Amino acid sequence: MPMDCRFSVNPLQLSFDSEVSHLGVLIGDATADRIISLSTSNVFVDDTLIPGFWSKTVSSIDSGFQGHLYTREKDAFVLSLPIVTNEVIGEVRKCLEENSRIWEFFTGSKLANKESPIILVSALDPPAPLFFPDNFFFIKGTMDDAVKWLLESDHFAYLAFTYNKELMQKIGIYHYLEDGHQEVANLTSLLMQKNESVRLLKGQHDYFASTHLFDARQNLDEQLGALPDLGYYVFKPSGGAAGIGFYPTNFIGAGKREIAGHIKALEQSGQLPMKFQVQEFLPGKVYGCSACYFGNGNFEMLEIHEQTVTQKGRCSGSRWTPEITFAHQDFVYNTYRKISSIKDLKLGGLVCFDFIQEKIIEVNPRLIASSPISHILKMGDFFRYKYGKGFCIHQIDINTEVTIPFEKVNSGELYRLVLEIWERDKVMCLPQGIHPNGLSRVVFINDDSRSTSQLNFLYELNK
C-alpha cells in the first residue's frame, strides 16, 4: 500500500525542465527547499553484484558527501555513515562548515552548512546516547528511508538524481505519479540495465559498439558459440555500475577462449550475473557526455569530457575543455538526436553515455561521476558576478579518489591550502564534499594540461 502522505491530497508536481535539470528530475514545488540525497547504491539495478564482487553490503557503499556541491543552505542534506557517534557528528559539522566556506569564497554560492537540516543515517544503532544540534537528525536505515521520511512533510521538494521505478517505489511516491511520469520512470529502469539499453536504443543505427547480450538462464555454450572466433572482448554485468565485474583489467581485451573461461569460472563460483554482455574491445581514450531530456522529445546537450579509467574499468576522474567539446560535439549531438527520434521512446531526465572511437560502450540515464562539470558550467553567472564578465573557464578536472585528512580540515590547513593555490596559480580547488573518514571528490577549475596544481594539492594533503 502507498504511504499516506501529502501527495494523496495535493497533486504531485514533477519537472523535467527546471533550473536543476542538469542534475535530475525535480519532484515537488520548484520554489521549495530540496532534499539532496546522493546514494551510490541506487545506480545498481542488480544489487547482488555488490556483495558478489565487492564483498560489501549494499548500504555500506553509500555516503552522500559527494552531493554537497548540489545543496543550498536551507536544503535537507542526507548523509550515510557506518556508525553515528557524537564524535562523528562533530566531524561532519566541521567538514560541512569548511567546504561551504570554500565554495562561498570561490563562487559566492551558499551550500548546506552546520546550521542546515542534516539527516544522518546508519544501519546500526548509535553505541551511546547522541547529543544532537537542533538541526541534526538520526535515522536507523538507509538514505532512501530518510528521503521517504522527509517527503511525508510538506516542506521539501526532492531532487531525484536517479529517476527510475525502483527508487520511486522505495520512497513511496510511484503510486502518485501521473501515467506519463510512471512511463518515464519505467523506461529509465530499463535503460539502467545495460542489455536493455542496447536493445532499446540501438535500432538501425551503428553508433553502438558491437555487443552480445547473454542470459544465464539459457544455454551458455550456445550463446558463447555465437561469439566470433576472432576479436577481443570485455565482460560487463548488465545491472552494474562503477566498473563492477568488468573483465579483463589490462586494457587490451580478451580473446574468445579467455572470455568463455572467465564466464565459466564465474558460473562455477556462483558469481555469474543473471544477465551480462560481452562487448567488442575498443582501444583508445574513453569519453563521456550528458544531456537532459524534457519528456517531449526535446533535449539539451550539457557537456562532453575525457575520462580517466582505472584498470578495473571504473572512472576515477575526468576533464572538460572547449577543445574536447569541439572535437566530439557533432557525433554527440547527432547521437542524441537519433535517440530522441526513436519511436515511442519517451525520455525524461538525464541520459549520459560513454564512447570510444565514436561508438557508445555504455548508457547511464542518471547523474554520473562527471556531472559536476555541467554543474560548474551552469554556474557561469556566479563566476561572472564575482570575477567580472571576462572570466573564462578553460578547463575542469575531477578527481574522485582524494583522501582529505580530517585533521587538515579541522586545523584550517585545507582552507589555507586552497587559498594559497588560488593566489599562486589562479586555480580553484573545490571539494564536491568532504568525507571525514573516507574518500572525497574534488573539482579543479583552470588547472594546466599537466594538472600541476592538482598534483601540488594532493602532495600537500599527504605531507
XYZ file of C-alpha atoms in Angstrom:
463
model
C 0.000 0.000 0.000
C 1.250 3.523 -0.727
C 2.097 5.686 2.249
C -0.466 8.211 3.452
C 1.446 11.365 2.586
C 0.731 14.861 1.313
C 0.620 13.619 -2.290
C -2.631 11.779 -1.552
C -4.208 15.224 -1.077
C -2.147 17.540 -3.277
C -1.176 16.611 -6.837
C 2.462 15.587 -7.232
C 4.381 18.236 -9.170
C 7.225 16.969 -11.330
C 9.534 18.815 -13.684
C 11.934 17.553 -16.337
C 12.700 21.183 -17.245
C 13.852 23.165 -14.218
C 16.929 25.069 -13.112
C 18.375 21.760 -11.903
C 17.529 19.615 -14.949
C 21.255 19.108 -15.481
C 21.233 17.144 -12.201
C 17.999 15.189 -12.358
C 14.219 15.355 -12.039
C 12.677 17.798 -9.558
C 9.729 16.337 -7.652
C 7.550 18.759 -5.686
C 7.285 22.537 -5.501
C 10.101 24.065 -7.568
C 10.307 27.003 -5.128
C 10.706 24.810 -2.025
C 13.892 23.805 -0.255
C 15.164 20.485 -1.587
C 16.131 17.062 -0.334
C 19.654 16.245 -1.507
C 20.395 12.545 -1.131
C 23.030 11.148 -3.487
C 23.005 7.382 -2.997
C 25.620 5.296 -4.825
C 23.726 2.032 -4.338
C 20.735 3.356 -6.301
C 22.715 3.182 -9.550
C 22.908 -0.629 -9.292
C 19.956 -2.417 -10.858
C 21.331 -5.790 -9.730
C 22.269 -5.291 -6.077
C 23.557 -8.879 -5.785
C 26.677 -7.648 -7.597
C 27.850 -5.564 -4.632
C 28.290 -8.465 -2.175
C 29.200 -10.813 -5.029
C 32.099 -8.819 -6.485
C 32.987 -6.308 -3.760
C 32.112 -8.353 -0.642
C 30.218 -5.365 0.766
C 26.657 -4.769 1.873
C 24.524 -2.603 -0.388
C 24.125 0.245 2.096
C 27.822 0.286 3.016
C 28.821 1.859 -0.322
C 26.664 4.938 0.330
C 27.869 8.159 1.931
C 26.249 11.094 0.109
C 29.071 13.529 0.881
C 29.854 13.883 -2.844
C 26.481 15.616 -3.256
C 27.387 18.607 -1.079
C 28.093 20.882 -4.051
C 24.474 20.412 -5.219
C 22.990 21.751 -1.967
C 21.798 25.176 -0.862
C 21.973 26.382 2.717
C 18.329 25.556 3.582
C 18.214 22.212 1.779
C 17.947 18.954 3.734
C 21.193 17.044 3.220
C 21.166 13.261 3.765
C 24.413 11.500 4.696
C 25.146 7.831 5.363
C 27.791 6.652 7.817
C 28.912 3.236 9.092
C 28.091 4.322 12.628
C 26.966 7.616 14.172
C 28.593 8.857 17.369
C 28.917 12.265 18.982
C 32.480 12.456 17.680
C 31.281 11.709 14.140
C 28.612 14.403 14.414
C 31.314 16.921 15.322
C 33.455 15.838 12.375
C 30.543 16.086 9.937
C 29.666 19.577 11.168
C 33.256 20.737 10.706
C 33.522 19.233 7.194
C 30.284 20.933 6.138
C 31.425 24.240 7.614
C 34.810 24.204 5.877
C 33.537 23.078 2.486
C 30.707 25.605 2.461
C 33.292 28.272 3.363
C 35.469 27.216 0.400
C 32.566 27.299 -2.059
C 31.317 30.660 -0.838
C 34.790 32.164 -1.176
C 35.265 30.968 -4.755
C 31.731 31.065 -6.167
C 29.600 33.179 -3.841
C 27.129 30.282 -3.543
C 25.978 29.107 -0.119
C 25.942 25.330 0.381
C 24.371 23.376 3.219
C 26.362 24.063 6.381
C 26.451 23.086 10.025
C 23.213 25.048 10.602
C 21.281 23.364 7.743
C 18.896 20.393 8.161
C 21.262 17.399 8.223
C 19.961 13.833 8.331
C 22.472 11.165 9.324
C 21.596 7.546 8.581
C 23.220 4.280 9.565
C 22.294 0.614 9.560
C 23.495 0.405 13.167
C 22.196 1.869 16.391
C 24.426 4.513 17.991
C 26.694 2.902 20.623
C 25.877 5.680 23.121
C 23.245 8.430 23.514
C 23.578 11.156 20.891
C 23.648 14.846 21.697
C 22.388 16.480 18.534
C 22.347 20.098 17.466
C 18.707 21.070 16.783
C 19.196 20.858 13.021
C 20.649 17.308 13.040
C 18.528 14.159 12.877
C 19.331 10.449 13.031
C 17.519 7.650 11.206
C 18.385 3.988 11.519
C 18.062 2.682 7.991
C 19.046 3.816 4.517
C 19.301 7.089 2.658
C 16.047 6.217 0.865
C 14.332 5.764 4.246
C 15.411 9.305 5.119
C 14.029 10.667 1.832
C 10.715 8.923 2.441
C 10.543 10.403 5.938
C 11.289 13.909 4.681
C 8.686 13.635 1.903
C 5.978 12.980 4.479
C 6.241 16.660 5.415
C 5.177 19.482 3.121
C 8.413 21.416 3.407
C 10.659 19.900 0.772
C 10.937 19.062 -2.903
C 13.088 16.098 -3.906
C 15.846 16.273 -6.495
C 15.917 12.759 -7.981
C 19.424 12.162 -9.303
C 18.138 8.772 -10.460
C 14.522 8.792 -11.650
C 13.546 5.150 -12.020
C 10.656 2.954 -10.941
C 12.532 1.127 -8.181
C 13.632 4.299 -6.396
C 10.225 5.943 -6.737
C 8.711 2.850 -5.121
C 11.273 2.848 -2.292
C 10.474 6.432 -1.335
C 6.728 5.832 -1.605
C 5.669 8.105 -4.453
C 5.475 5.901 -7.549
C 1.749 5.361 -6.923
C 1.166 9.132 -7.058
C 2.944 9.744 -10.368
C 0.846 10.524 -13.416
C 0.716 7.745 -16.016
C 3.121 9.601 -18.316
C 5.600 10.157 -15.496
C 5.379 6.493 -14.483
C 6.160 5.607 -18.097
C 9.353 7.683 -17.993
C 10.406 6.080 -14.682
C 9.755 2.613 -16.134
C 11.831 3.439 -19.206
C 14.695 4.697 -17.033
C 14.649 1.389 -15.146
C 15.055 -0.459 -18.436
C 17.855 1.811 -19.648
C 19.771 1.229 -16.406
C 20.123 -2.416 -17.435
C 22.960 -2.458 -19.943
C 21.426 -5.219 -22.055
C 18.086 -3.439 -22.298
C 19.689 -0.101 -23.176
C 21.336 -1.737 -26.190
C 18.024 -3.278 -27.291
C 16.071 -0.059 -26.847
C 18.496 2.489 -28.281
C 20.494 0.705 -30.933
C 17.702 0.462 -33.535
C 19.020 0.652 -37.061
C 21.933 2.896 -36.161
C 25.579 1.872 -35.915
C 26.652 4.165 -33.088
C 26.916 1.294 -30.550
C 29.961 -0.911 -30.085
C 29.251 -4.470 -31.167
C 27.627 -6.047 -28.099
C 26.485 -9.622 -27.475
C 23.732 -9.979 -24.868
C 23.720 -13.007 -22.561
C 21.130 -14.571 -20.263
C 22.495 -17.103 -17.757
C 19.149 -18.910 -17.692
C 19.702 -20.004 -21.288
C 22.295 -22.396 -22.694
C 25.662 -20.704 -22.148
C 27.558 -22.929 -24.559
C 25.217 -21.965 -27.390
C 25.480 -18.273 -26.536
C 29.270 -18.424 -26.326
C 29.403 -20.353 -29.574
C 27.742 -17.419 -31.326
C 30.698 -15.144 -30.492
C 33.012 -14.589 -33.489
C 36.216 -16.556 -33.046
C 38.416 -13.634 -33.998
C 38.310 -10.481 -31.948
C 38.894 -9.159 -28.455
C 36.172 -8.612 -25.881
C 35.267 -7.243 -22.459
C 32.749 -8.667 -19.970
C 30.189 -6.498 -18.123
C 27.275 -7.369 -15.818
C 24.040 -5.907 -17.190
C 22.824 -4.409 -13.916
C 26.112 -2.992 -12.701
C 27.860 0.362 -12.458
C 31.231 1.818 -11.387
C 33.132 -0.873 -13.281
C 31.866 -3.691 -11.060
C 32.661 -7.102 -12.522
C 34.472 -5.588 -15.517
C 36.882 -8.038 -17.178
C 39.690 -8.112 -18.220
C 41.611 -5.458 -16.323
C 44.591 -4.979 -18.608
C 43.288 -2.503 -21.241
C 43.832 -4.970 -24.081
C 40.651 -7.039 -24.120
C 40.406 -10.824 -24.071
C 40.080 -13.400 -26.807
C 37.026 -15.630 -27.120
C 38.599 -18.543 -25.233
C 39.653 -16.332 -22.306
C 36.254 -14.639 -22.073
C 34.493 -18.013 -22.189
C 36.791 -19.316 -19.443
C 36.054 -16.284 -17.274
C 32.298 -16.729 -17.684
C 32.528 -20.446 -16.838
C 34.612 -19.650 -13.747
C 32.022 -17.133 -12.559
C 29.297 -19.710 -13.126
C 31.113 -22.321 -11.052
C 31.756 -19.848 -8.204
C 28.141 -18.670 -8.150
C 29.112 -15.124 -9.167
C 27.739 -15.119 -12.716
C 25.065 -12.415 -13.043
C 21.703 -13.420 -14.474
C 22.247 -11.013 -17.361
C 25.529 -9.776 -18.774
C 27.136 -8.711 -22.008
C 30.283 -9.381 -23.982
C 31.291 -6.299 -25.925
C 33.932 -5.736 -28.553
C 37.103 -4.278 -27.084
C 37.838 -0.825 -28.467
C 41.302 0.644 -27.833
C 41.687 4.351 -27.249
C 40.592 7.139 -24.950
C 37.248 6.926 -23.187
C 34.939 9.926 -23.463
C 31.621 10.678 -21.847
C 28.805 13.137 -22.317
C 25.488 14.122 -20.799
C 22.197 15.632 -21.872
C 18.825 16.196 -20.251
C 15.596 15.238 -21.995
C 12.438 17.171 -21.253
C 9.839 14.427 -21.739
C 8.639 15.808 -25.073
C 11.434 14.671 -27.413
C 13.500 17.816 -26.880
C 16.863 17.748 -25.144
C 19.745 19.956 -24.047
C 23.303 18.762 -24.574
C 25.210 19.580 -21.375
C 28.884 18.639 -21.675
C 31.492 16.317 -23.208
C 34.528 15.109 -21.271
C 37.514 12.784 -21.394
C 37.696 10.130 -18.688
C 40.471 8.653 -16.591
C 39.596 4.971 -16.239
C 41.208 2.529 -13.816
C 42.307 -0.965 -14.831
C 39.098 -2.234 -13.219
C 37.045 -0.173 -15.656
C 35.988 2.478 -13.148
C 36.028 6.207 -13.901
C 38.382 7.839 -11.389
C 38.468 11.264 -12.973
C 37.524 13.374 -15.950
C 38.476 16.510 -17.856
C 36.433 19.071 -19.762
C 37.916 21.607 -22.183
C 36.440 23.542 -25.109
C 38.802 21.586 -27.379
C 37.411 18.220 -26.227
C 33.902 19.549 -26.754
C 34.634 20.840 -30.246
C 36.277 17.579 -31.324
C 33.234 15.439 -30.473
C 30.187 17.717 -30.432
C 28.874 16.712 -33.875
C 28.935 12.990 -33.037
C 27.392 13.555 -29.604
C 24.650 15.902 -30.796
C 23.730 13.663 -33.728
C 23.620 10.622 -31.453
C 21.275 12.338 -29.003
C 19.133 13.465 -31.937
C 18.936 9.904 -33.266
C 17.989 8.615 -29.817
C 15.245 11.231 -29.493
C 13.843 10.171 -32.863
C 13.250 6.556 -31.804
C 9.503 5.980 -31.983
C 7.556 5.567 -28.725
C 10.650 6.264 -26.601
C 9.591 8.922 -24.088
C 12.768 10.055 -22.362
C 12.829 12.374 -19.367
C 15.758 13.420 -17.210
C 19.446 12.746 -17.665
C 20.833 10.483 -20.372
C 24.614 10.083 -20.324
C 26.794 7.784 -22.358
C 30.438 6.745 -22.659
C 32.109 6.234 -26.008
C 35.387 5.146 -27.609
C 36.190 5.830 -31.269
C 32.725 7.437 -31.527
C 30.977 4.199 -30.606
C 28.806 4.008 -27.488
C 30.044 1.497 -24.921
C 27.620 2.319 -22.081
C 24.449 4.296 -21.338
C 23.674 5.824 -17.916
C 20.257 7.516 -17.519
C 21.227 9.239 -14.257
C 23.711 11.508 -12.549
C 27.294 10.366 -13.193
C 30.718 10.951 -11.637
C 31.412 13.690 -14.197
C 28.170 15.610 -13.567
C 29.976 18.344 -11.573
C 31.253 19.539 -14.961
C 27.797 20.536 -16.193
C 27.010 21.975 -12.739
C 30.096 24.201 -12.860
C 29.287 25.300 -16.414
C 25.733 26.178 -15.308
C 27.195 28.413 -12.576
C 28.558 30.888 -15.106
C 26.573 33.787 -13.635
C 28.097 33.206 -10.182
C 31.619 33.369 -11.615
C 30.943 36.405 -13.827
C 29.364 38.274 -10.906
C 32.363 37.549 -8.678
C 35.267 37.808 -11.163
C 33.907 40.027 -13.904
C 32.410 39.460 -17.356
C 35.767 38.498 -18.804
C 36.200 35.459 -16.553
C 36.520 32.264 -18.606
C 36.607 28.592 -17.668
C 39.090 26.815 -19.941
C 39.464 23.513 -18.094
C 37.593 21.490 -15.474
C 39.149 18.402 -13.863
C 37.572 15.948 -11.413
C 39.412 13.515 -9.153
C 37.048 11.023 -7.490
C 39.591 9.385 -5.182
C 41.035 12.012 -2.847
C 41.774 11.425 0.823
C 41.386 14.660 2.784
C 42.700 14.039 6.326
C 40.222 15.353 8.884
C 42.989 16.944 10.940
C 43.765 19.220 7.965
C 40.100 20.189 7.760
C 39.828 20.790 11.493
C 43.024 22.864 11.726
C 42.050 25.124 8.821
C 45.010 23.875 6.775
C 42.765 22.722 3.910
C 41.228 26.175 3.620
C 44.652 27.821 3.689
C 45.898 25.401 1.022
C 43.118 26.149 -1.478
C 43.623 29.891 -0.951
C 47.382 29.530 -1.450
C 46.897 27.653 -4.740
C 44.403 30.250 -5.908
C 46.746 33.146 -5.096
C 49.704 31.467 -6.789
C 48.133 29.640 -9.752
C 44.629 31.123 -10.091
C 43.294 27.536 -9.946
C 40.208 26.717 -7.875
C 40.246 23.535 -5.765
C 36.633 22.745 -4.843
C 35.765 19.582 -2.904
C 32.415 18.152 -4.016
C 32.058 17.272 -0.355
C 34.471 16.356 2.429
C 34.147 12.890 3.917
C 35.700 12.906 7.394
C 36.800 9.257 7.210
C 36.647 8.209 3.561
C 37.384 9.223 0.009
C 36.289 12.635 -1.234
C 35.914 14.037 -4.740
C 37.486 17.320 -5.791
C 36.862 19.651 -8.744
C 39.749 21.710 -10.133
C 38.981 24.727 -12.317
C 41.530 26.166 -14.778
C 44.490 23.933 -13.985
C 47.063 23.383 -16.746
C 47.126 20.332 -19.037
C 49.635 18.558 -16.776
C 47.421 19.001 -13.673
C 50.226 20.851 -11.899
C 48.030 22.491 -9.274
C 46.059 19.306 -8.635
C 49.271 17.356 -8.070
C 50.519 20.044 -5.695
C 47.193 19.969 -3.821
C 47.410 16.187 -3.398
C 51.051 16.368 -2.323
C 50.343 18.964 0.356
C 47.364 16.963 1.660
C 49.512 13.878 2.140
C 52.512 15.593 3.781
